[in-house]
Short mmCIF file of C-alpha atoms in Angstrom, two decimals:
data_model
loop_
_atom_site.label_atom_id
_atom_site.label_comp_id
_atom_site.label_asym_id
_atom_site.label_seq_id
_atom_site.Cartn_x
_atom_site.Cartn_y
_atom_site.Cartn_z
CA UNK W 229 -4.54 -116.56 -256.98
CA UNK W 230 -1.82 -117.80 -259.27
CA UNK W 231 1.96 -116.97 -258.09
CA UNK W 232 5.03 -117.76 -259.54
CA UNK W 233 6.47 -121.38 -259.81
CA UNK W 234 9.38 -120.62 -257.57
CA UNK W 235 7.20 -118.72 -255.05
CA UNK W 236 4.88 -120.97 -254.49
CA UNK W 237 7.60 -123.98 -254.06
CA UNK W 238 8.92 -122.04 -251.40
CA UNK W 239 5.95 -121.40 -249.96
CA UNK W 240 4.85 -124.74 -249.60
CA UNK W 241 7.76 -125.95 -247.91
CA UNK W 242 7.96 -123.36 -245.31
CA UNK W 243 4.33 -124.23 -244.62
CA UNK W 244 4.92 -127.87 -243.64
CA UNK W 245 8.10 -126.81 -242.12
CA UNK W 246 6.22 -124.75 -239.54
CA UNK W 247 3.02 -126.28 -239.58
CA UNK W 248 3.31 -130.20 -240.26
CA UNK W 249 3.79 -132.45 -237.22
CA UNK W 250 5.51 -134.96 -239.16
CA UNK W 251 8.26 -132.78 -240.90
CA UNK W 252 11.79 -133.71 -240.14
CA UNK W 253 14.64 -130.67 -241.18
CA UNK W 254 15.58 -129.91 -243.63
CA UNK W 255 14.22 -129.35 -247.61
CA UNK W 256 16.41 -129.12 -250.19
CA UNK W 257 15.66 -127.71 -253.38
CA UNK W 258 15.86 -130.21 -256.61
CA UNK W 259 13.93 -130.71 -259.54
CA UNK W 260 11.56 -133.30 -260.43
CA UNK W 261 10.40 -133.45 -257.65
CA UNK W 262 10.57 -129.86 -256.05
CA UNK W 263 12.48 -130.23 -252.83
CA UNK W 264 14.13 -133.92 -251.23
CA UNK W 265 14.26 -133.95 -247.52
CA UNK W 266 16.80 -136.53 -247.03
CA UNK W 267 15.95 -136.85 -243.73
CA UNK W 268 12.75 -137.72 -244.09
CA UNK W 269 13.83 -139.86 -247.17
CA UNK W 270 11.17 -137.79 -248.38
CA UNK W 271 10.75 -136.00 -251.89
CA UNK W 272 7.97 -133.38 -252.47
CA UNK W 273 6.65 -131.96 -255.66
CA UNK W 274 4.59 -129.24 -256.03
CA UNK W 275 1.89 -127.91 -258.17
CA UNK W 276 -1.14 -125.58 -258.48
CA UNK W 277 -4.61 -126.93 -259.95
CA UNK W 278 -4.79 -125.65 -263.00
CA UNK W 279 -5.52 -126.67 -266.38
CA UNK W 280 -3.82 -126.79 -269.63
CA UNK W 281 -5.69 -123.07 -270.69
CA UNK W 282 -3.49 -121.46 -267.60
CA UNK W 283 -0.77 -122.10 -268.79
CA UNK W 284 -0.21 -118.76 -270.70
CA UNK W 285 -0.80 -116.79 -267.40
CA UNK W 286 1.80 -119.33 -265.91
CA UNK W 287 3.89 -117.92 -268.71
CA UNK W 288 3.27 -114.83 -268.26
CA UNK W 289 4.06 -114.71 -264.59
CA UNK W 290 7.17 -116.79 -265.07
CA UNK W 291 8.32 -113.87 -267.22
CA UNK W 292 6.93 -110.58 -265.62
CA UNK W 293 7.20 -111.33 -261.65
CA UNK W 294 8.77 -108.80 -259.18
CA UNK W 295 8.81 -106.01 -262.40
CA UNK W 296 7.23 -102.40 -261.91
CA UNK W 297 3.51 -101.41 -263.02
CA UNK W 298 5.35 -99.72 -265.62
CA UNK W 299 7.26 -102.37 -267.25
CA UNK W 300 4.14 -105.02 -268.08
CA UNK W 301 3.23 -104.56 -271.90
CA UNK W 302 -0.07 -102.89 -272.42
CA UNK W 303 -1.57 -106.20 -273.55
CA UNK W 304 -1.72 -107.75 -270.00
CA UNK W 305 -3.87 -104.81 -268.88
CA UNK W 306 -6.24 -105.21 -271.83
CA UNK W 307 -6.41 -109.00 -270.68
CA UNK W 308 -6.33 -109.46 -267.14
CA UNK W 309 -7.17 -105.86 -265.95
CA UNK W 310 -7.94 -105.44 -262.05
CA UNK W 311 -6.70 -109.45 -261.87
CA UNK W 312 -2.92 -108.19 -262.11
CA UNK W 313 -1.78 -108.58 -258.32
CA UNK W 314 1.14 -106.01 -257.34
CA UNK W 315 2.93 -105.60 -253.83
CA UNK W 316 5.52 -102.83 -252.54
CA UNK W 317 4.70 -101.77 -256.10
CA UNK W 318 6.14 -104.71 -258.27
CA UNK W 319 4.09 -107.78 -260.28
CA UNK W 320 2.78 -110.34 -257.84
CA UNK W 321 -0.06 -112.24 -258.87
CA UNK W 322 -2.98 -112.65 -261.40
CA UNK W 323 -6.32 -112.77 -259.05
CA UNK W 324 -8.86 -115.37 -260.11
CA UNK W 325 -11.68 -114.49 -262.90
CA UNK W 326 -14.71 -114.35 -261.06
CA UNK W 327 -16.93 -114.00 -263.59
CA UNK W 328 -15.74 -117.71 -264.97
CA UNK W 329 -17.05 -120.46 -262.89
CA UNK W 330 -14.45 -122.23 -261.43
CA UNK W 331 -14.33 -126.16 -260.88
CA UNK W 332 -11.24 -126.78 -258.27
CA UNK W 333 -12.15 -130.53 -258.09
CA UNK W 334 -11.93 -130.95 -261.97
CA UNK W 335 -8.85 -129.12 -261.77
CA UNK W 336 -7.11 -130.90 -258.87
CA UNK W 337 -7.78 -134.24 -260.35
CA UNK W 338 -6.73 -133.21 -264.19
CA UNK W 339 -2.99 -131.74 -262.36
CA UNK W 340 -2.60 -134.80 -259.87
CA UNK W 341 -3.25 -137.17 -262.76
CA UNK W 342 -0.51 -135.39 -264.40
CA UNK W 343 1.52 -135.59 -261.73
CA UNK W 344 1.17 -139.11 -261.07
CA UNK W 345 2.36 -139.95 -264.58
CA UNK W 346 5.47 -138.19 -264.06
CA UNK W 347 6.07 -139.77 -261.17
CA UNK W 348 6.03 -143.45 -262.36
CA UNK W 349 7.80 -142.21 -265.38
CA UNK W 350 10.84 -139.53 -264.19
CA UNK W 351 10.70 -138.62 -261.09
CA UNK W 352 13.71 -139.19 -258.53
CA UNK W 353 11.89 -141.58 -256.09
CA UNK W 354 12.19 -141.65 -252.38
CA UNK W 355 11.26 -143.58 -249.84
CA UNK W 356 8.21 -141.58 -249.43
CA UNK W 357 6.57 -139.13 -252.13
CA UNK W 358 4.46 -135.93 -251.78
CA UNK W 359 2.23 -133.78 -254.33
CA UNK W 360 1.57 -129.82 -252.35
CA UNK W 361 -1.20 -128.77 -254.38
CA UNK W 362 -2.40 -124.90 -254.19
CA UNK W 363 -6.47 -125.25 -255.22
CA UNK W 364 -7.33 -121.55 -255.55
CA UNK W 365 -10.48 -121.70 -254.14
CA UNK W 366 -13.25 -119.23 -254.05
CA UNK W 367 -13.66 -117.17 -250.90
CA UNK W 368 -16.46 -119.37 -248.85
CA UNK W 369 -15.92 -122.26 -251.14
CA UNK W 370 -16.26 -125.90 -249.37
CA UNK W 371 -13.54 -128.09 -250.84
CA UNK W 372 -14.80 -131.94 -251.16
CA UNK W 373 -12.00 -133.11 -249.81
CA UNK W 374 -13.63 -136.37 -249.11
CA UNK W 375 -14.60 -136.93 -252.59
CA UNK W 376 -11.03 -135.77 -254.14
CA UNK W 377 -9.45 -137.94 -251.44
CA UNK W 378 -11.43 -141.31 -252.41
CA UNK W 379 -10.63 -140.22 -256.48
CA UNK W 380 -7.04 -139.99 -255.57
CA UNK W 381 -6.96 -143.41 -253.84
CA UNK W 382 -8.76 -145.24 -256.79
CA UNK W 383 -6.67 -143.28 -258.79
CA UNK W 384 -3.40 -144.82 -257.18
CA UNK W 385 -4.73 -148.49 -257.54
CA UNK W 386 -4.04 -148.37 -260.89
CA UNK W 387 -0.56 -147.08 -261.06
CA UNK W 388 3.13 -149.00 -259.56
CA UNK W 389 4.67 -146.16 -257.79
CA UNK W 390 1.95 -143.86 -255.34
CA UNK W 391 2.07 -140.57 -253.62
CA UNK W 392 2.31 -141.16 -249.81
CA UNK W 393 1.06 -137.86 -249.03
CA UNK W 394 -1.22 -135.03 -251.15
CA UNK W 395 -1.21 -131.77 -249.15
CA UNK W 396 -4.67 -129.65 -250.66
CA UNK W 397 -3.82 -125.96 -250.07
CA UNK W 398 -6.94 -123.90 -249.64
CA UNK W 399 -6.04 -120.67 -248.73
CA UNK W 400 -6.98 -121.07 -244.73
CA UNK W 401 -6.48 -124.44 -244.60
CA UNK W 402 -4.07 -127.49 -245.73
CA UNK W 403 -5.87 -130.51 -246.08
CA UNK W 404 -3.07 -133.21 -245.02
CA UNK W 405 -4.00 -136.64 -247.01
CA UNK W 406 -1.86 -139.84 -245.80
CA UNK W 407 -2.54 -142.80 -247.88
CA UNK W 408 -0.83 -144.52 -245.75
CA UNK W 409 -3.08 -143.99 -242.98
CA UNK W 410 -6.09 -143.95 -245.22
CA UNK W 411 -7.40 -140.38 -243.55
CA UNK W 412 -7.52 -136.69 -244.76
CA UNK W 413 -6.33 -134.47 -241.90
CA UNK W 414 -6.99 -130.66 -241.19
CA UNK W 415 -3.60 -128.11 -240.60
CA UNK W 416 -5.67 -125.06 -239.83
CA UNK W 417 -3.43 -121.96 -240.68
CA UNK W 418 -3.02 -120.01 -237.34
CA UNK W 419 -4.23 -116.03 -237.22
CA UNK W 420 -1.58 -114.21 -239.61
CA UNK W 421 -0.29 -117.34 -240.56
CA UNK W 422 -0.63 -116.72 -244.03
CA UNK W 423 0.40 -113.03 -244.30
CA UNK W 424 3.77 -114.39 -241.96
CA UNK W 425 4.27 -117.32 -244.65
CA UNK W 426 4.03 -114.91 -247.56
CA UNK W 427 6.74 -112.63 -246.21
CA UNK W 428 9.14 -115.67 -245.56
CA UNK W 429 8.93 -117.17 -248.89
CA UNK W 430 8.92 -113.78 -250.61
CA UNK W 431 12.23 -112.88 -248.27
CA UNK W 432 13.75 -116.33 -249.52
CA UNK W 433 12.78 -116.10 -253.47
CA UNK W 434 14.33 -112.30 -253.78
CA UNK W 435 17.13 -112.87 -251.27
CA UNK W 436 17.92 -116.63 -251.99
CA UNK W 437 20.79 -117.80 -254.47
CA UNK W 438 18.48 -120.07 -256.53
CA UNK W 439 20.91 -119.96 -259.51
CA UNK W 440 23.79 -122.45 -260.82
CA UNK W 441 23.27 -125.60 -259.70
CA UNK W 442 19.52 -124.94 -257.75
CA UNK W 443 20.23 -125.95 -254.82
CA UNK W 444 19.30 -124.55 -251.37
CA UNK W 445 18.26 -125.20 -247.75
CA UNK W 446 15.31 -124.10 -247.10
CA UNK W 447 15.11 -124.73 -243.45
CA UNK W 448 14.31 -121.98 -241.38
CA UNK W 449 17.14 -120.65 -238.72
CA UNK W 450 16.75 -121.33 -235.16
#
């Protein structure tokens, strides 16, 4: 399921923030990368695994989240039909096509290549660097994270500055890989996890003054 940029940057940091042993408070939100913990000396972009063809229905989110049934043009019904995603009413989402087969590896490699570019090219670098990548995967789908994991290291060899940490979002699971430890690790989303995720980062993106200057805590109150 594709979400909004915003939406998902908040999601992924209030999933590490409650779920990541190694998370220090508190995020901050930036650009390029997404959030800088200066705690952690720690910067964090994030991404979702898709290709240059998405990008219209990145667009098109971008533009039409959070708005009634009634106020998306006709077009996007003609186009993405029963894929448009609405909750409490208002524009969510745009479910996968599953008539298209889908190739998540292809598509996490093409967007971390990407992102590894930037990152030896603009990025504001920390201490330690992070890519959060949402895969999308298929319902039952078995994610190779070994193989993505060993493309990603090779990957790296080539290139000055490296991403310490890639964290694979797969809808039930968040595959933690550490370079720096050479392993991938498993952060197994606890019952309701997700749904109670969701709700926070949808509470913090309506609610949240992400104007003017962009910056804003994201750390969750104790």
């Amino acid at each position: 399921m594709a979400y909004e940029k915003l939406l998902n940057e908040i999601y992924a940091a209030l999933s590490l923030e409650y779920l990541w042993p190694e998370y220090r408070p508190g995020f901050v939100k930036s650009e390029s990368p997404d959030w800088i913990n200066e705690t952690m000396d720690f910067g964090l972009e994030v991404s979702q695994a898709l290709l240059p063809d998405d990008g219209q229905m990145a667009s098109f989110i971008e533009k039409y989240l959070g708005r009634r049934k009634e106020e998306l043009p006709e077009p996007a019904f003609e186009r993405y039909g029963e894929r448009l995603h609405f909750y409490n009413g208002r524009f969510w989402a745009i479910l996968p096509d599953e008539t298209r087969e889908q190739d998540y590896l292809f598509k996490a490699k093409y967007r971390f290549d990407r992102k590894l570019e930037k990152l030896n090219k603009n990025y504001h670098r920390c201490k330690e660097n992070g890519l959060y990548l949402f895969l999308h995967p298929k319902e039952g789908t078995t994610v190779d994270v070994e193989s993505l994991f060993a493309y990603m290291k090779r990957r790296q060899e080539k290139e000055r500055i490296h991403f310490d940490w890639v964290f694979l979002n797969c809808i039930h699971v968040i595959y933690v890989c550490d370079f720096g430890k050479d392993s991938a690790e498993e952060l197994l989303l606890p019952q309701n996890a997700e749904v109670f995720l969701a709700a926070e980062a949808e509470k913090l993106r309506q609610n949240g003054s992400w104007q003017g200057d962009g910056i804003r805590d994201v750390g969750v109150e104790t």
